[in-house]
Structure formats: structure tokens, C-alpha cells
Tab-separated table of C-alpha atoms in Angstrom:
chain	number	residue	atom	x	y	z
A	1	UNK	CA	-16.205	-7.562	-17.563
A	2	UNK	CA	-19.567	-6.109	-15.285
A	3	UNK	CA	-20.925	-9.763	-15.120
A	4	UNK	CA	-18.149	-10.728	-13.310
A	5	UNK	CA	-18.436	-8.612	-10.023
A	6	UNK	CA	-20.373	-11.141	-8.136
A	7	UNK	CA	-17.525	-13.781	-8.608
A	8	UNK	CA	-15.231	-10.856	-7.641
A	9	UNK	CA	-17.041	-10.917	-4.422
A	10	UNK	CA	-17.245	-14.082	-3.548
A	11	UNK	CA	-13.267	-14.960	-4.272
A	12	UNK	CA	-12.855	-12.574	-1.587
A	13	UNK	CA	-15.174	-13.762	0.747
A	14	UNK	CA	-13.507	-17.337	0.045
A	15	UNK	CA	-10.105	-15.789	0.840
A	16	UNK	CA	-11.307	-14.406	3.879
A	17	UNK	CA	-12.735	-17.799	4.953
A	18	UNK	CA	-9.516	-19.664	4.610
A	19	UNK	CA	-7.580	-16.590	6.381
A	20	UNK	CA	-9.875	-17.055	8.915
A	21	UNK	CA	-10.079	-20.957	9.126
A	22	UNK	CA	-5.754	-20.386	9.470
A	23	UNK	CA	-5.805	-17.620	11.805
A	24	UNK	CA	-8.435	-19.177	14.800
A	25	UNK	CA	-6.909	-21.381	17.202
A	26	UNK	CA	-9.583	-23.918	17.461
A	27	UNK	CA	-7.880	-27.272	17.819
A	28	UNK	CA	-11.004	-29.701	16.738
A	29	UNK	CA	-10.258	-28.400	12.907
A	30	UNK	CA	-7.513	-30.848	11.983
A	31	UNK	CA	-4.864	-30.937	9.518
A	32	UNK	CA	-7.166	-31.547	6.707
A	33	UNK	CA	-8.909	-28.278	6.753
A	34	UNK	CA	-6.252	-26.384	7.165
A	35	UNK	CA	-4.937	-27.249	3.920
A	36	UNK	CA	-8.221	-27.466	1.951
A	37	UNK	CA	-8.099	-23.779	3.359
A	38	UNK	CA	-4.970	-23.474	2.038
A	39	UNK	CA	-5.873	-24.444	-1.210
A	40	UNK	CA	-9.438	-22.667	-1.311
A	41	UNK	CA	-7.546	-19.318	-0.474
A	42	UNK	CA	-5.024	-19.686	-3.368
A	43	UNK	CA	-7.585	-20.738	-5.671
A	44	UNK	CA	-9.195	-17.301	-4.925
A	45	UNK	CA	-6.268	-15.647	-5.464
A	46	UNK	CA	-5.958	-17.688	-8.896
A	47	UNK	CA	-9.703	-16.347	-10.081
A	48	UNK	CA	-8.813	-13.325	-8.876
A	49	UNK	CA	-5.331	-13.325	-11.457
A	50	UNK	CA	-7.677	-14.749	-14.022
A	51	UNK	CA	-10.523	-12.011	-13.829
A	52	UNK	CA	-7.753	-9.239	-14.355
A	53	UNK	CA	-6.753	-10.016	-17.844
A	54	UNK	CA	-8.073	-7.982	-20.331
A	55	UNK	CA	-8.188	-4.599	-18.065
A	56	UNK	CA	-4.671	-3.416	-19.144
A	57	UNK	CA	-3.398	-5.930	-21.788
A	58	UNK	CA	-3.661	-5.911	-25.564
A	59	UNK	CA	-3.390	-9.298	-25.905
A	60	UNK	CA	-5.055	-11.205	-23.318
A	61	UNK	CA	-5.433	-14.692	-24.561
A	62	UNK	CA	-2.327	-16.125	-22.580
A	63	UNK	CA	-2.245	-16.392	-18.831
A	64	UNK	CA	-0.143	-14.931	-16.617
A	65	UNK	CA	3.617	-15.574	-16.063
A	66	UNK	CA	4.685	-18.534	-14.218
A	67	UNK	CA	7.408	-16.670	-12.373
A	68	UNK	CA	4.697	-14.309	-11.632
A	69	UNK	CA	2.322	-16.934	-10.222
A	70	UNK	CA	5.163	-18.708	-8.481
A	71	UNK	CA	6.739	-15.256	-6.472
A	72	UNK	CA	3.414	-14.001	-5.702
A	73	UNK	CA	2.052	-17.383	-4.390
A	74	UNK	CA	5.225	-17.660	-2.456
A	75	UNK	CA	4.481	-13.790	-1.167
A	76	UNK	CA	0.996	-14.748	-0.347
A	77	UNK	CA	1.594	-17.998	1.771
A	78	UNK	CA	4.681	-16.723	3.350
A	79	UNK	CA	2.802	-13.547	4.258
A	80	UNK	CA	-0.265	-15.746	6.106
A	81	UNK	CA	2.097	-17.909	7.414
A	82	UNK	CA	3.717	-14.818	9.244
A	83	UNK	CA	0.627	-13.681	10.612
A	84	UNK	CA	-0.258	-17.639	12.006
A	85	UNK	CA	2.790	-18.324	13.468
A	86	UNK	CA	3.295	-18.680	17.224
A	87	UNK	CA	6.916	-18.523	17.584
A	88	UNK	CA	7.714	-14.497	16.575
A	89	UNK	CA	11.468	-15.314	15.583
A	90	UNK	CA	9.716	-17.658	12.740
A	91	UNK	CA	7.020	-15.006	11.951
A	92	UNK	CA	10.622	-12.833	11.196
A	93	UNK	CA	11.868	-15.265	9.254
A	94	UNK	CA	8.781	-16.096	7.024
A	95	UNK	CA	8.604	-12.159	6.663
A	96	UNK	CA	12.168	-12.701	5.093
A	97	UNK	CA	10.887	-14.979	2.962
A	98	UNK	CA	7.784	-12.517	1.647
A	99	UNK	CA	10.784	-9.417	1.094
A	100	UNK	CA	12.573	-12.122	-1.180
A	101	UNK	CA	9.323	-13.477	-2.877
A	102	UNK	CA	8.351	-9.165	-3.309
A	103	UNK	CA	12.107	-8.728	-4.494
A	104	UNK	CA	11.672	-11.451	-7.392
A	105	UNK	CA	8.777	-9.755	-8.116
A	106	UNK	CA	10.553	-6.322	-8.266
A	107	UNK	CA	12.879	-7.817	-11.188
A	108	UNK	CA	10.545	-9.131	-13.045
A	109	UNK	CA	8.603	-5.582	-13.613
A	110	UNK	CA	12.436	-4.890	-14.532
A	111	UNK	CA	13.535	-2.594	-11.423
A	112	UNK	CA	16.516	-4.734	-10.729
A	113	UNK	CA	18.070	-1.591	-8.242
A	114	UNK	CA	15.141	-1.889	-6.643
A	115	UNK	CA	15.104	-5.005	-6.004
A	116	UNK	CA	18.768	-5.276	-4.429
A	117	UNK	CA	18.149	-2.024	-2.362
A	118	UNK	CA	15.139	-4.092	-0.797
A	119	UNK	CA	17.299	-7.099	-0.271
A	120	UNK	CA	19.744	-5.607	1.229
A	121	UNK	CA	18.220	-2.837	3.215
A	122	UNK	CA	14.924	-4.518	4.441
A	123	UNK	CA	15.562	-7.953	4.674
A	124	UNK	CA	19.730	-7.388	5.706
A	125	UNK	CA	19.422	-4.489	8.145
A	126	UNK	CA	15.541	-3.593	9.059
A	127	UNK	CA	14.542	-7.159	9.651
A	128	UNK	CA	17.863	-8.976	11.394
A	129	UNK	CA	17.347	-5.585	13.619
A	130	UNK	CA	13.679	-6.729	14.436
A	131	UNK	CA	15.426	-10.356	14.628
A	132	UNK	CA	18.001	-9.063	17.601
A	133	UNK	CA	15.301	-7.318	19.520
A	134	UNK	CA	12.795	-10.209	19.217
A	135	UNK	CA	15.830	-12.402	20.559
A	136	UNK	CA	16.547	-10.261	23.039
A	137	UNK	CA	12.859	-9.703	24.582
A	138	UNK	CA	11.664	-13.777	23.989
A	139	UNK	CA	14.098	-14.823	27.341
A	140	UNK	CA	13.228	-17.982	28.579
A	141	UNK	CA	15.202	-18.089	31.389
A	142	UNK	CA	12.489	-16.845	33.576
A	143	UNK	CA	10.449	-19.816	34.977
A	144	UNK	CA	7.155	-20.497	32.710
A	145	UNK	CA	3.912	-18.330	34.241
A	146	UNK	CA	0.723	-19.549	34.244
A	147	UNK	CA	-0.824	-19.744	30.525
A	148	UNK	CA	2.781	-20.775	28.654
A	149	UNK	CA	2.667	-23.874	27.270
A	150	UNK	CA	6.201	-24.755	26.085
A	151	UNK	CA	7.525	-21.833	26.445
A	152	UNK	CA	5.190	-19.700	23.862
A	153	UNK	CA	3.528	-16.823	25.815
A	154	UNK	CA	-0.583	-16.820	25.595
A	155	UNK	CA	-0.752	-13.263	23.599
A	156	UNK	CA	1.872	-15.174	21.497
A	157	UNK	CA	-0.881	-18.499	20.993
A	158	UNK	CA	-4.178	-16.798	20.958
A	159	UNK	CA	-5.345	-14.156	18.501
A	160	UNK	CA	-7.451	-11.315	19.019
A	161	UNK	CA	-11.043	-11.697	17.489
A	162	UNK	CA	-9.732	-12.799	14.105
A	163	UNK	CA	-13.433	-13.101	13.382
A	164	UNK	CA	-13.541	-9.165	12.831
A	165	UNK	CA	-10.319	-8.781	11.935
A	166	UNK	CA	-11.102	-11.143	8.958
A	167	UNK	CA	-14.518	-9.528	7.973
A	168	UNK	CA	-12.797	-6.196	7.827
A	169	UNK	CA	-9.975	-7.649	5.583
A	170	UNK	CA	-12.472	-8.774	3.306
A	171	UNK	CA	-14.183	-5.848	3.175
A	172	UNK	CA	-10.858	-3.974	2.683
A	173	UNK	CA	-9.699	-6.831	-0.183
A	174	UNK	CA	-13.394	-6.329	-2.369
A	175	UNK	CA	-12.756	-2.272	-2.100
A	176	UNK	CA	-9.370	-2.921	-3.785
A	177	UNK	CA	-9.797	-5.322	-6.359
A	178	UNK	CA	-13.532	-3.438	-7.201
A	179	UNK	CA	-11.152	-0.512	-7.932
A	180	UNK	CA	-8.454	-2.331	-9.603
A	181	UNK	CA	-10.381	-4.246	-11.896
A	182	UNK	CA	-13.155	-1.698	-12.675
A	183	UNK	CA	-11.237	1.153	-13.593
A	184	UNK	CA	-12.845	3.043	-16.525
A	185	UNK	CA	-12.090	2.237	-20.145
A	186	UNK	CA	-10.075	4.795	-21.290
A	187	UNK	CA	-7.069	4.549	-19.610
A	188	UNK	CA	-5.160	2.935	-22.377
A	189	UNK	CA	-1.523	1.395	-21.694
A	190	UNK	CA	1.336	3.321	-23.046
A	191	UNK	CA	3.040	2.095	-26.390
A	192	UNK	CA	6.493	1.079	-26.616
A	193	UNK	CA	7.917	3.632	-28.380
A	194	UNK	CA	6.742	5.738	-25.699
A	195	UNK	CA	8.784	3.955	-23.200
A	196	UNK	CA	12.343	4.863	-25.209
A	197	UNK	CA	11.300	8.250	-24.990
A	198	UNK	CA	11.034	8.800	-21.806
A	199	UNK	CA	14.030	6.800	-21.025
A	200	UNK	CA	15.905	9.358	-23.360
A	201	UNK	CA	14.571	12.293	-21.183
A	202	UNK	CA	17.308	10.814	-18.278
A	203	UNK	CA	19.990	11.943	-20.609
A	204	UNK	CA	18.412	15.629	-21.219
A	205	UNK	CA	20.055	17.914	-19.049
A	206	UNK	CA	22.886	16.610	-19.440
A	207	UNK	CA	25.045	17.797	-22.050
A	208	UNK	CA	27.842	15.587	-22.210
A	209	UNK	CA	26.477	12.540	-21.950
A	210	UNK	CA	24.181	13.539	-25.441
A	211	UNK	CA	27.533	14.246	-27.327
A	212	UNK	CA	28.782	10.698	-26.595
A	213	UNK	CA	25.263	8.810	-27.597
A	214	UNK	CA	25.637	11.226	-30.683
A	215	UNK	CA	29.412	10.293	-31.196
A	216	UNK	CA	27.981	6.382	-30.396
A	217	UNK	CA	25.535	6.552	-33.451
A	218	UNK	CA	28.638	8.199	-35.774
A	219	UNK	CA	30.814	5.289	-35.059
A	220	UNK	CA	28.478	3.412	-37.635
A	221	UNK	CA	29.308	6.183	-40.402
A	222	UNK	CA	33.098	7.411	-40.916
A	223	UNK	CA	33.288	11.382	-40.705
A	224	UNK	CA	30.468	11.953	-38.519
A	225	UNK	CA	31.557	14.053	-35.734
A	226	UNK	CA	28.975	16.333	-34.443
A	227	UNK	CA	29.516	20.026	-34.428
A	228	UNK	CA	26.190	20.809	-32.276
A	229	UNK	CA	23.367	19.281	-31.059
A	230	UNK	CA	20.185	21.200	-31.827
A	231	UNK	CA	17.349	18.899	-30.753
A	232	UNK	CA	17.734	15.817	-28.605
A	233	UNK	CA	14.989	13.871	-28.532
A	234	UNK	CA	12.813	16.447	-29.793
A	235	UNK	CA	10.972	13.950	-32.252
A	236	UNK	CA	11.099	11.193	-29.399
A	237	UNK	CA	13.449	8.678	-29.932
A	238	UNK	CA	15.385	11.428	-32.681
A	239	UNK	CA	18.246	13.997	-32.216
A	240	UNK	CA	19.187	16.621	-34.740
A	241	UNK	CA	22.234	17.529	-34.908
A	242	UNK	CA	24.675	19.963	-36.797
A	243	UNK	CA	26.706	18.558	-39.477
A	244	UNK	CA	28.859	19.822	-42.211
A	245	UNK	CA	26.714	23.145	-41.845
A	246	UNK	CA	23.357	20.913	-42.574
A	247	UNK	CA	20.457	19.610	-40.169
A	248	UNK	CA	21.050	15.557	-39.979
A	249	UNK	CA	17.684	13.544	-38.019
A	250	UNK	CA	19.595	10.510	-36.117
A	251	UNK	CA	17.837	7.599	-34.947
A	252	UNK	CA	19.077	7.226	-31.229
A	253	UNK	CA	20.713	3.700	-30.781
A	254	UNK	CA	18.595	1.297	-28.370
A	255	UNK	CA	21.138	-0.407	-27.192
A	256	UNK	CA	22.569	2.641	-25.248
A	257	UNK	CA	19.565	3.333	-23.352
A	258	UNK	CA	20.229	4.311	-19.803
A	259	UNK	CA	20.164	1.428	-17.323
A	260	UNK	CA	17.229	1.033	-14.768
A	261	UNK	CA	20.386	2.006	-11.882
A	262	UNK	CA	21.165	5.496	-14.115
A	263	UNK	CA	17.431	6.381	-14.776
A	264	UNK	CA	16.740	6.011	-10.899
A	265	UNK	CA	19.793	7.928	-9.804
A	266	UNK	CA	18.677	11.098	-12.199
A	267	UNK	CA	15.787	11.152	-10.759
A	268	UNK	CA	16.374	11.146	-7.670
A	269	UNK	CA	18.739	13.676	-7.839
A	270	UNK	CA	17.806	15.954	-10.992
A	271	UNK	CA	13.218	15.301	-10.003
A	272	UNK	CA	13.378	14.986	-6.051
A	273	UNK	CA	16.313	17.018	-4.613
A	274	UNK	CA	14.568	18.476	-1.760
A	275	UNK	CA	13.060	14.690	-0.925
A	276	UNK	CA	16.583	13.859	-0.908
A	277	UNK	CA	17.581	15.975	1.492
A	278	UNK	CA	14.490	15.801	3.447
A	279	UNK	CA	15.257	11.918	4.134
A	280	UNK	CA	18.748	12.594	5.181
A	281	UNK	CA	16.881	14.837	8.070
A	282	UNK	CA	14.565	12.487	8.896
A	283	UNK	CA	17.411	9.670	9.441
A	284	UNK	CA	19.009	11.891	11.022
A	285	UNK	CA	15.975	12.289	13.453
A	286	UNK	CA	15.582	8.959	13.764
A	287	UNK	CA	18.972	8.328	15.155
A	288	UNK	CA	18.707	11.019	17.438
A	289	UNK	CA	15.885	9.186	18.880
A	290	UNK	CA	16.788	6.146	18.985
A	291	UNK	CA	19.547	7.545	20.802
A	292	UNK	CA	17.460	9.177	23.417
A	293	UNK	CA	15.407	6.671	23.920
A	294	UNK	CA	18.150	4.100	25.003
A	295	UNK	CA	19.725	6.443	27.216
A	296	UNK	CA	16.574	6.576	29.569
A	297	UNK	CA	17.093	4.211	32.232
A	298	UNK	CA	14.245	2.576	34.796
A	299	UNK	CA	14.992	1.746	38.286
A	300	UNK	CA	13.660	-1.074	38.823
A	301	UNK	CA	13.359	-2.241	42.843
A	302	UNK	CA	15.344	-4.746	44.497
A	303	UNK	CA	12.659	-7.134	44.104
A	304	UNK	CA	12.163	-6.937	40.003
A	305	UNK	CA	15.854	-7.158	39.781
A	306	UNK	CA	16.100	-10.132	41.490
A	307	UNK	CA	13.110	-11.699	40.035
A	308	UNK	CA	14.490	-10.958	36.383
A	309	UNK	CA	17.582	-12.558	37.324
A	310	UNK	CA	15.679	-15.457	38.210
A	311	UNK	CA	15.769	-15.093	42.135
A	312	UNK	CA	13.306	-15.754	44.700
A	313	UNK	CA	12.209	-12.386	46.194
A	314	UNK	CA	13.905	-10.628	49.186
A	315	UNK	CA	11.538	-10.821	51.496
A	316	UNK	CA	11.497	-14.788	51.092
A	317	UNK	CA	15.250	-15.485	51.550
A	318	UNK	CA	15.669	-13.499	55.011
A	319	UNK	CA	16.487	-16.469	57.034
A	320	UNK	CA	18.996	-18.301	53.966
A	321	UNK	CA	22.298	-17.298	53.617
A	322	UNK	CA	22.869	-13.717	51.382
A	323	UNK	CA	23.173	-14.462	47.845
A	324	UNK	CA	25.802	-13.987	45.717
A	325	UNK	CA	27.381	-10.172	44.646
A	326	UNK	CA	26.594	-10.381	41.056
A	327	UNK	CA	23.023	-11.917	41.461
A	328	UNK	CA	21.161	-8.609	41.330
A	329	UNK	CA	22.785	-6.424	38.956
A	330	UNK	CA	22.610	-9.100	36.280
A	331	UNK	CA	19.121	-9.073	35.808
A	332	UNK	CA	18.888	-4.563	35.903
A	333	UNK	CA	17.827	-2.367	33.586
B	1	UNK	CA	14.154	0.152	-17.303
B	2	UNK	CA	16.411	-1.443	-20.220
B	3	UNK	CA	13.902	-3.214	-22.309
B	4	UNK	CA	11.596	-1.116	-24.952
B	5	UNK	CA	8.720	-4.120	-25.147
B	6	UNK	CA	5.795	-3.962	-23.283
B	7	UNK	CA	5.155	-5.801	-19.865
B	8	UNK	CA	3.385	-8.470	-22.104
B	9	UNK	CA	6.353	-9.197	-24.125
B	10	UNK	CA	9.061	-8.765	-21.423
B	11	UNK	CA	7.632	-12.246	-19.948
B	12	UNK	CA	7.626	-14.760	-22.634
B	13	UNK	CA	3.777	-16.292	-22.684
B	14	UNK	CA	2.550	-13.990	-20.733
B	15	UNK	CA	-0.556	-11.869	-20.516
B	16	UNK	CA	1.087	-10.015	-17.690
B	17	UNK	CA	-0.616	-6.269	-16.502
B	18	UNK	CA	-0.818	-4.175	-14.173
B	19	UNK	CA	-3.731	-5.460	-12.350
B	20	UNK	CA	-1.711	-8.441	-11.832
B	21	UNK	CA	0.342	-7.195	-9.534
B	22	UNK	CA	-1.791	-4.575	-7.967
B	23	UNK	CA	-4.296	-7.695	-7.020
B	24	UNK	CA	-0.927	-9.141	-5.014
B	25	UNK	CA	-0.078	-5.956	-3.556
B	26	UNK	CA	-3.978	-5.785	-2.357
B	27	UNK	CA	-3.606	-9.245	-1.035
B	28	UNK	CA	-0.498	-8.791	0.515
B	29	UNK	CA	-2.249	-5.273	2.261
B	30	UNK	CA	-5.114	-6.972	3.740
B	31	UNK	CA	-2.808	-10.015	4.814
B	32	UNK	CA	-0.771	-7.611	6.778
B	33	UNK	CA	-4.029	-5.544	7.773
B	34	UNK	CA	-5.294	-8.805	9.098
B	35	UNK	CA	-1.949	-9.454	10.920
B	36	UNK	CA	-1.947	-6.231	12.417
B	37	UNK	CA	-5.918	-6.597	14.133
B	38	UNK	CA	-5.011	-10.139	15.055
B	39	UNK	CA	-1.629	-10.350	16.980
B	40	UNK	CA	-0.743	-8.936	20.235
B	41	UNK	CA	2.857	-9.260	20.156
B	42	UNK	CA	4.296	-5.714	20.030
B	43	UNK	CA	7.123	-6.588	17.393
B	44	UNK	CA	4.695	-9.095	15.405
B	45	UNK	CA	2.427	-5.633	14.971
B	46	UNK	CA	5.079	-3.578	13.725
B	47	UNK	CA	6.199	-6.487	11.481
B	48	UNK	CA	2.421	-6.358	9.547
B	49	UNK	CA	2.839	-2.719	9.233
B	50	UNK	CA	6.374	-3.403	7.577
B	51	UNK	CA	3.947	-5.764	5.529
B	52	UNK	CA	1.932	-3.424	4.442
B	53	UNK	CA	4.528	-0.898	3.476
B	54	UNK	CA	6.062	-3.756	1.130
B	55	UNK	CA	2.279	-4.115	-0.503
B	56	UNK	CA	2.762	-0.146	-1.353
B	57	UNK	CA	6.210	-0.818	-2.751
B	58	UNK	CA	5.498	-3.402	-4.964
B	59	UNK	CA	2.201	-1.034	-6.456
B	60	UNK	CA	4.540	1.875	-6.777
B	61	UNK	CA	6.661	0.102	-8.639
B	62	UNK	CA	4.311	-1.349	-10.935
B	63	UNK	CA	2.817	1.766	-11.160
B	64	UNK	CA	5.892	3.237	-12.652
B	65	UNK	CA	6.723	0.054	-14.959
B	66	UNK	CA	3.041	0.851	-16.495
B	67	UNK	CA	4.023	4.630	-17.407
B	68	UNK	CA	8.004	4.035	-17.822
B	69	UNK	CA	8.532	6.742	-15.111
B	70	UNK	CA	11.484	5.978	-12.885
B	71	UNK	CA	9.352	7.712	-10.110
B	72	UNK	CA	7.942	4.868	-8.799
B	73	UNK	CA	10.943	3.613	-8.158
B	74	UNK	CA	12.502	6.529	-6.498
B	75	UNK	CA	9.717	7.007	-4.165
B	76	UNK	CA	10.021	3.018	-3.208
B	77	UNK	CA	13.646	4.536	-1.433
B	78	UNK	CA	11.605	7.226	0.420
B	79	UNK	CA	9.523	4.287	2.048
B	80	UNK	CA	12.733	2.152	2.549
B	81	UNK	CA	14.147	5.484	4.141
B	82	UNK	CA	10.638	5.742	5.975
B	83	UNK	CA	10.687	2.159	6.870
B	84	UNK	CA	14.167	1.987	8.510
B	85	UNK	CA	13.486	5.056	10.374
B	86	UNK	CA	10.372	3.946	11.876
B	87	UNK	CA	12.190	0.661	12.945
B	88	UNK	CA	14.655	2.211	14.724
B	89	UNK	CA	12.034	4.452	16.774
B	90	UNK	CA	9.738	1.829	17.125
B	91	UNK	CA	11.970	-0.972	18.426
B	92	UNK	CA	13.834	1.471	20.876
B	93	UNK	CA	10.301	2.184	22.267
B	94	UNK	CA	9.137	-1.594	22.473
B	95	UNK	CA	12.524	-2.413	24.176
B	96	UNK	CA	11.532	0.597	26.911
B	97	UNK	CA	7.884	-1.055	27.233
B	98	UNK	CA	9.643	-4.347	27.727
B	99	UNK	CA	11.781	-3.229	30.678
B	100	UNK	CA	9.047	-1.749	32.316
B	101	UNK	CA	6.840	-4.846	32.230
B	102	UNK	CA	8.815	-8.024	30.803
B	103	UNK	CA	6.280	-9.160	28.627
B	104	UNK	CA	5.835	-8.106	24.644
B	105	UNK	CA	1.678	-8.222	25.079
B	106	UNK	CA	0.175	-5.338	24.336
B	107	UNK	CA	-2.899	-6.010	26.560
B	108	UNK	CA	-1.004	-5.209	30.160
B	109	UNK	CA	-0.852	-1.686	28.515
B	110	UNK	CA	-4.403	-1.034	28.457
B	111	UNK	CA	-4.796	1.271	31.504
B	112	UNK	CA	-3.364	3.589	28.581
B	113	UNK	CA	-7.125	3.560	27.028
B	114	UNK	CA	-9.342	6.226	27.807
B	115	UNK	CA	-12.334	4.204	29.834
């Protein structure tokens, strides 16, 4: 595993290349190396997938998933293809695309609440809100200054020394995967049965719940009935319970586990109360910002009004004929 | 959290771990890192730091797939809650700096620096 830092290294200089060679606006590279960029960077990414097996797996001979290498490829490019783009509505859009891709990836490590919260809060409310105000602040009905070409503004064209920007990305990217993939050796993975365990603890403080799993397991023998419940998941994946005045060991059912939806929702509430409540303040702060802030209003002068409603300036139209009532206030604040 | 296998079973043919999808999230990071150096557009800034808040979120929740602790999971809502909140704030703000000077660049805002 040591002899492979160098190649750790140079992957992510390689990525860094082709984000760089995608990011600069020089116009002599052509199509061509663009996309050998293209595929240089995601062959980076590959090693990079490759070099990771055997830090966390028992078995390690088989490679990764293909829905795994086809969500996070579709992450990846969607993600540089946000930060390239010119138009902003499209780098929304491809950011859409990379909460989907992350969303996929969400169900496949099984968090399937999760994932739909994501879908439906960040990609159906936070981003169509970036959408609206992106919309509303790319007008073109202004005449085109000097520097647009087609309508795209220059800070919109030209990025901002993606040289350095690049260098510290790679230096960020070999920090990470150094500590990802050289972790120490004694950090073993969890076993299975370990996993039903703690998936029992959900149903620990509460009471009721226990007695039906309990009653669940005595539907298999006629005249259980459970008369108390002394341990529940005391040996993990075990209850003891009370029967006909002797101590019975029950082997919890699997197939009644909690859900991913039920194990989320006790913790939330039964773990992290006060976190709960804490981000119903801070929403709460949030809208009373947001409504503060769109309260303030700007007087503009005569002269910006005009000249956002697309109107020559005041000073130029003294000899034509007044313009019309509603020219000026369409344009205000 | 409904299935007792490991991650490696869950996927058939797979030799699926964590560092898998910790390498995306630390891809999808620096992407967004990148994104945020590079661009001047106001809203294209705050859209690479929404970026790298969904890197986080997919580590957390691998994170808690690895140790079958629904707290990953549950603090993946606080940054959703975090997330919209900051939206709101931030895009009422940009909207303000638009009206003042009609143009998303962030560069007719440098008399804000200190030299």
C-alpha cells in the first residue's frame, strides 16, 4: 500500500492538469484537448478508485460497483462542467444534475430518506430559488456594454487565475486522498452482526414497540404471549423475556428491523433534540432576514432609473418631446 | 439502514468501501474549491460553496453507513437546514448588491478591500 504514494500524487497532479486545461479560456487549445483532458482527468479519478481497495474491504479482489462508477463519474463531470460553464442558468442546471448523481449515490450506501430529502429540498427548493434569482439578475434587455460578446458578461467568460486556483486544488485533493487512503491499520470495519444491533437500539426506549417485535417472533409458536420483557437486546440481536414464570432467549426477527426512515426519525428526535430545536431558530432567523433585507429599498436617481429601463439619460433628451409616464418607474428599485 | 450485509455484499460484484466514496466526496470538494477561486459571478460562488456542502454530505453519510449509526444521516438534515438558510440570506444580499450596481461581478466591489 506505501509504494503506491507516488502514483497517488501524480493522479492528482493529472486531475489538476485536465481541471486546468477545462477551466482556462485559451481558444488555440481545440476540441481535441479538451476531451483528451476529459478523459486524462477521469482516468485519474479511476486509479484513484483502484488504489482504495483493500483499505476498508475484506474482500478486495472485485472492483468497484458499476452504479458506483457510473453516479460518481456523472457527479464528477457534471460538477466541472458547472464550474466551466459561461452561461450561469446552465452552471444551475448542471449543479442539478451533480444533487441527482450525489442522490443515487445516497441510495446506494442505503439512506434512501436521505436521498429524497436532498431531492426534494436542494435540488426542488434551494436550487430553482438560485434559478429565479439568476433569471432575474441575467436581464438582457439593457443594450450589450463593451466586453459582452453575445450577451455573456466578461466576469461571466473569463476566469480568475485558474492557474492558482488549480495548484491549490491539487494540493487540497493529495491532502485528502493521503489521509483517506493512509489511514492506520487498525481501524477494522464493523461486522454484520454488529449492524442488527445497533439497528435494534432504535427500538430501546421504547416500550411498546418491543412488546409487538416480541409478540411478532410468538406468532411463529402458538401460546407465546409475553408476560415481561427483561432484556431487549441485551445479548445483541437477543431479548429475554418472561414466560410461563421462566427466562426464554428469543432470536429477534430480521425482517422487522426498523426502516432507514424510522432509525433517522429516532434519532433525530430521541439523540439530537436540542439540534432540533436549534435549526427551527436558525430558520427562523433566516427568514427574518431575508425579510429585512428585501424591505431595504435604494433610491436610485432619475438618471439610473431611466437607464435601467433602457432610456437615454435626461440630460440628453431636453430638446425631444417628454417621454412617456410609466418609462421611469419601470426600471426602479 | 434495512439490510444486515456489509457494504461489499449490498452491491452485487462489488469491492465497494468507504474510501470509495470519500475519494468522490474529496473530488467533488476540490471541484467546488476550484469553482469557488475561479468564478466571479456572485451566484456561481455561492453555487461551489453549495458544492462543497454536498461533498460533506455524501462523507457523512458514508461515514455513518461504515459504523451503522443513523447519525450521519441526521446531521446531513442539519446541513440541508444550514444550506437553505444560507441561501435565503445569501441571495437576498446578492439581489441588494445587484440593485446597487446592475452587474453580478464581484470585481466592481473591490473598493471593499482594505488597500
Amino acid at each position: 500500500m506505501e509504494d503506491t504514494g507516488p502514483f497517488i500524487y501524480a493522479a492528482s497532479v493529472i486531475g489538476a492538469v485536465a481541471l486546468y486545461i477545462l477551466i482556462a479560456p485559451r481558444t488555440a487549445w481545440g476540441r481535441t484537448l479538451k476531451a483528451a483532458a476529459v478523459i486524462f482527468g477521469l482516468g485519474a479519478f479511476g486509479y484513484l478508485i483502484q488504489s482504495s481497495v483493500n483499505v476498508y474491504t475484506a474482500d478486495a479482489d472485485q472492483p468497484a460497483g458499476i452504479l458506483f462508477i457510473i453516479f460518481s463519474v456523472i457527479a464528477i463531470a457534471s460538477a466541472v462542467r458547472m464550474i466551466t460553464h459561461h452561461r450561469p442558468v446552465y452552471c444551475a442546471l448542471y449543479f442539478v444534475l451533480t444533487v441527482l448523481s450525489s442522490a443515487a449515490l445516497f441510495l446506494i450506501l442505503e439512506a434512501e430518506f436521505m436521498a429524497f430529502a436532498l431531492i426534494i429540498v436542494y435540488a426542488g427548493a434551494i436550487l430553482v430559488t438560485y434559478m429565479f434569482v439568476l433569471m432575474f439578475a441575467q436581464q438582457s434587455s439593457t443594450p450589450p456594454s463593451a466586453g459582452e460578446e453575445h450577451g455573456i458578461a466578461l466576469y461571466d467568460r473569463i476566469p480568475r487565475e485558474p492557474a492558482a486556483a488549480c495548484f491549490v486544488g491539487f494540493i487540497m485533493l493529495a491532502l485528502l486522498t493521503s489521509t483517506a487512503l493512509y489511514t492506520p491499520k487498525e481501524l477494522s470495519p464493523p461486522t454484520a452482526a454488529d449492524s442488527t444491533a445497533r439497528l435494534w437500539e432504535t427500538y430501546e426506549p421504547m416500550p411498546r414497540r418491543q412488546v409487538k417485535v416480541i409478540r411478532l417472533v410468538g406468532e411463529q409458536f402458538s401460546e407465546i404471549e409475553a408476560d415481561d420483557i427483561i432484556a431487549f437486546n441485551d445479548p445483541p440481536n437477543r431479548a429475554v423475556v418472561l414466560l410461563d414464570g421462566s427466562e426464554v432467549e428469543v432470536v429477534l426477527p430480521a425482517d422487522h428491523l426498523p426502516s432507514n426512515i424510522r432509525t433517522v426519525g429516532m434519532d433525530l428526535v430521541y439523540k439530537f433534540p436540542v439540534s432540533l430545536e436549534l435549526a427551527g431558530v436558525i430558520l427562523l432567523l433566516a427568514m427574518f432576514g431575508a425579510v429585512v433585507l428585501a424591505r431595504r429599498q435604494i433610491e436610485l436617481s432619475e438618471d439610473e432609473k431611466r437607464a435601467a429601463a433602457g432610456l437615454g439619460r435626461l440630460s440628453d433628451e431636453e430638446d425631444e418631446e417628454p417621454a412617456p409616464p410609466g418609462g421611469s418607474t419601470g426600471g426602479g428599485a | 439502514m434495512i439490510s444486515t450485509l456489509t457494504l461489499a455484499e449490498v452491491v452485487p460484484m462489488s469491492g465497494l468501501s468507504l474510501s470509495h466514496f470519500i475519494l468522490t466526496s474529496a473530488v467533488l470538494f476540490v471541484i467546488g474549491l476550484v469553482g469557488f477561486l475561479t468564478r466571479r459571478n456572485m451566484i456561481i460562488m455561492f453555487l461551489c460553496t453549495e458544492l462543497m456542502f454536498q461533498a460533506a454530505a455524501i462523507a457523512m453519510i458514508a461515514f455513518g453507513r461504515f459504523h451503522y449509526d443513523a447519525s450521519g444521516q441526521v446531521f446531513v438534515i442539519f446541513i440541508l437546514t444550514i444550506a437553505a438558510a444560507e441561501a435565503a440570506l445569501a441571495l437576498g444580499l446578492v439581489v441588494l448588491l445587484y440593485r446597487r450596481k446592475e452587474t453580478l461581478s464581484t470585481e466592481v466591489w473591490s473598493e471593499l478591500k482594505e488597500t
